[in-house]
Structures are given as C-alpha cells and as structure tokens.
Coordinates of C-alpha atoms in Angstrom, one line a residue:
R1 CA 13.3 11.1 2.9
A2 CA 12.4 11.4 -0.8
M3 CA 10.4 14.5 -0.1
Q4 CA 13.2 16.0 2.0
L5 CA 15.5 15.5 -0.9
S6 CA 13.0 17.4 -2.9
G7 CA 13.2 20.5 -0.7
L8 CA 11.0 19.7 2.3
Q9 CA 12.3 21.6 5.3
G10 CA 11.8 20.2 8.8
R11 CA 9.7 17.1 9.6
L12 CA 7.0 15.6 7.5
S13 CA 3.7 15.4 9.3
E14 CA 3.3 11.7 10.3
E15 CA -0.5 12.2 10.6
L16 CA -0.8 13.6 7.1
F17 CA 1.6 10.9 5.7
Y18 CA -0.2 8.0 7.3
S19 CA -3.6 9.4 6.3
M20 CA -2.7 8.7 2.7
G21 CA -1.7 5.1 3.2
G22 CA -2.5 3.0 0.2
M23 CA -2.7 5.9 -2.2
P24 CA -0.4 5.6 -5.3
T25 CA 3.1 7.0 -4.6
R26 CA 2.8 9.6 -7.3
K27 CA -0.4 11.0 -5.8
V28 CA 1.1 11.0 -2.3
A29 CA 4.1 13.0 -3.6
Q30 CA 1.8 15.6 -5.3
V31 CA -0.4 15.9 -2.2
L32 CA 2.6 16.5 0.0
A33 CA 4.1 19.0 -2.4
T34 CA 0.9 20.9 -2.5
H35 CA 0.5 20.8 1.3
Y36 CA 4.0 22.1 1.9
G37 CA 4.1 24.5 -1.1
L38 CA 6.8 22.7 -2.9
T39 CA 7.4 22.5 -6.7
I40 CA 8.6 19.0 -7.3
D41 CA 9.3 16.5 -10.1
V42 CA 6.8 13.8 -9.2
E43 CA 8.6 11.2 -11.3
H44 CA 11.9 11.9 -9.6
V45 CA 10.3 11.7 -6.1
F46 CA 8.5 8.5 -7.1
H47 CA 11.7 6.8 -8.3
R48 CA 13.7 8.1 -5.3
K49 CA 11.1 6.9 -2.8
E50 CA 11.0 3.4 -4.4
A51 CA 14.8 3.2 -4.4
L52 CA 14.9 4.2 -0.7
F53 CA 12.3 1.6 0.1
L54 CA 14.3 -1.2 -1.5
E55 CA 17.5 0.0 0.3
M56 CA 15.6 -0.5 3.6
Q57 CA 14.2 -3.9 2.7
D58 CA 16.3 -5.6 5.4
E59 CA 14.3 -3.6 8.0
M60 CA 10.9 -4.9 6.8
T61 CA 8.9 -7.0 9.1
V62 CA 5.5 -8.7 8.7
I63 CA 2.4 -8.1 10.8
E64 CA 2.3 -11.6 12.3
P65 CA -1.5 -12.0 13.1
V66 CA -2.3 -11.0 9.5
V67 CA 0.3 -13.3 8.0
D68 CA -0.8 -16.2 10.2
F69 CA -4.4 -15.7 9.1
A70 CA -3.3 -15.6 5.4
R71 CA -1.3 -18.7 5.8
S72 CA -4.2 -20.5 7.5
L73 CA -6.4 -19.7 4.4
H74 CA -3.8 -20.7 1.8
G75 CA -5.3 -23.1 -0.6
R76 CA -8.8 -22.7 1.0
A77 CA -9.7 -19.2 -0.1
P78 CA -8.5 -17.0 -2.9
M79 CA -6.3 -14.1 -1.7
S80 CA -4.8 -11.0 -3.3
V81 CA -2.8 -7.9 -2.6
A82 CA -4.1 -4.5 -3.7
S83 CA -1.3 -2.0 -2.9
G84 CA -0.6 1.6 -3.7
G85 CA 3.1 0.7 -4.4
P86 CA 4.5 -0.2 -7.8
K87 CA 4.1 -3.8 -8.9
P88 CA 7.8 -4.7 -9.0
V89 CA 8.3 -3.4 -5.4
V90 CA 5.1 -5.2 -4.2
R91 CA 6.3 -8.5 -5.8
K92 CA 9.8 -8.1 -4.4
T93 CA 8.5 -7.3 -0.9
L94 CA 6.2 -10.4 -0.9
E95 CA 9.2 -12.5 -2.1
L96 CA 11.5 -11.2 0.6
M97 CA 8.9 -12.0 3.2
G98 CA 8.3 -15.5 1.8
L99 CA 4.7 -14.7 1.0
E100 CA 4.5 -14.6 -2.8
S101 CA 2.8 -18.0 -3.0
L102 CA -0.1 -16.8 -0.8
F103 CA -1.1 -14.0 -3.2
P104 CA -1.3 -15.0 -6.8
V105 CA -3.3 -11.9 -7.7
I106 CA -1.5 -8.5 -7.2
V107 CA -3.2 -5.3 -8.2
T108 CA -1.4 -1.9 -8.1
P109 CA -2.1 1.6 -9.5
E110 CA -0.6 0.5 -12.9
D111 CA -3.6 -1.8 -13.3
V112 CA -6.4 0.8 -12.8
T113 CA -7.4 4.3 -13.6
H114 CA -7.9 5.5 -10.0
G115 CA -6.0 4.3 -6.9
K116 CA -7.3 4.3 -3.4
P117 CA -9.6 5.7 -2.1
S118 CA -11.4 4.7 -5.3
P119 CA -12.7 1.1 -5.0
E120 CA -11.3 0.3 -8.4
M121 CA -8.3 -1.7 -7.2
F122 CA -10.3 -3.8 -4.8
L123 CA -13.0 -4.5 -7.4
L124 CA -10.4 -5.6 -9.9
A125 CA -8.7 -7.9 -7.4
A126 CA -12.1 -9.5 -6.6
S127 CA -12.9 -9.9 -10.2
L128 CA -9.5 -11.5 -10.9
M129 CA -10.0 -13.9 -8.0
G130 CA -13.5 -14.7 -9.2
V131 CA -15.1 -13.5 -5.9
K132 CA -18.1 -11.2 -5.5
P133 CA -17.1 -8.0 -3.7
E134 CA -19.6 -8.6 -0.9
R135 CA -17.8 -11.9 -0.1
C136 CA -14.4 -10.2 0.2
L137 CA -12.7 -9.2 3.5
V138 CA -10.0 -6.5 3.2
F139 CA -7.2 -6.0 5.6
E140 CA -6.2 -2.3 5.6
D141 CA -4.1 0.1 7.6
A142 CA -5.2 3.5 6.4
A143 CA -8.2 5.7 5.7
P144 CA -8.0 5.6 1.9
G145 CA -8.1 1.8 2.0
F146 CA -11.1 1.8 4.4
E147 CA -13.0 4.2 2.1
A148 CA -12.1 2.0 -0.9
A149 CA -13.3 -1.2 0.7
E150 CA -16.5 0.4 1.8
A151 CA -17.1 1.9 -1.6
A152 CA -16.5 -1.6 -3.1
G153 CA -19.1 -3.1 -0.8
M154 CA -16.4 -5.1 1.1
K155 CA -16.0 -5.6 4.8
H156 CA -12.6 -4.6 6.2
V157 CA -10.4 -5.2 9.1
V158 CA -8.3 -2.3 10.5
V159 CA -4.7 -3.4 10.8
K160 CA -2.3 -1.3 12.9
S161 CA 0.8 -1.1 10.7
R162 CA 2.8 1.3 12.9
V163 CA 3.4 1.9 16.6
V164 CA 1.5 5.0 17.8
D165 CA 2.9 6.9 20.7

C-alpha cells in the first residue's frame, strides 16, 4: 500500500516483493521504484510502510512450528532476530507476540552497513550471542536471507511465511 500511495498503478508483483524478503525497507522501496519506473521519496515510503505495518498489527500471527522450536530452546541456546525491519518495529512486533524474552539480541539494518543478502547482519548477531557462525541455524523465509546465511557460513531452514496458491 505504501508503494501504491507513491504512484504505483495496478498490482504489485507478489513474486518480486517476496523475493526481497529480509532486505531493508528503504532498499525494497528503491528496487520497486526502479522496477516500476517511479520517482519516489524513499524516506516517505519507508515511514508510510512502517505506519501501515503498525496499523495492521492486530492481524499478525506467528508461525507456530518456529515459535514452538524457539520456546523449546529458551534458556538452553542463545537466540536472536536479524530482521530487515526497523528496530522499534521489530521490538514492538516481538512484544505483541509475547516473544521478546526469547530474543535478547536484535539486529536490524541500523546496526550494519549492508543488509541482506549481505551476511553482515547474521555475522553481527552471531558475534553478539558469542556463537561461531558455523554453529548457527538461521530460520528464513526469503532468498536474500538464504543468501546471507550461506555467505555467513550458517545453515538455514526455509520457513514458509505466506500461503502460496
């Protein structure tokens, strides 16, 4: 919706959008603008997208198998979140889902020079947890995150975050 408010006519390609999962929001906005030939104010789109996300927070649901696994490891293994979203939104989302105590380490694009698909976010999360990258297991839902995990030397699990027709 934020891109439509910025001049996008018609439907956004879901395939293109989901292929950028985990990328920083500002980068996603710029890639979409370039793809659709739009001139946009990236900061405006960024802030509008985050506002829309927070407005829709009542519709958020967890991916139960992943959450169950995280809860089973709580206190037994260090865990973190490395997300392409802004830190305040990531924190608020974890809080709303009752998961904030599971993930004491949160890494977002504000913490690094390069977001996903660069491995920088995952490597920083591993460092902050005191865990060697090769001992990490990443749960990811999109290609940029898969690439980042592999580049970091981490194993990853593919998580389906949306229903595919």
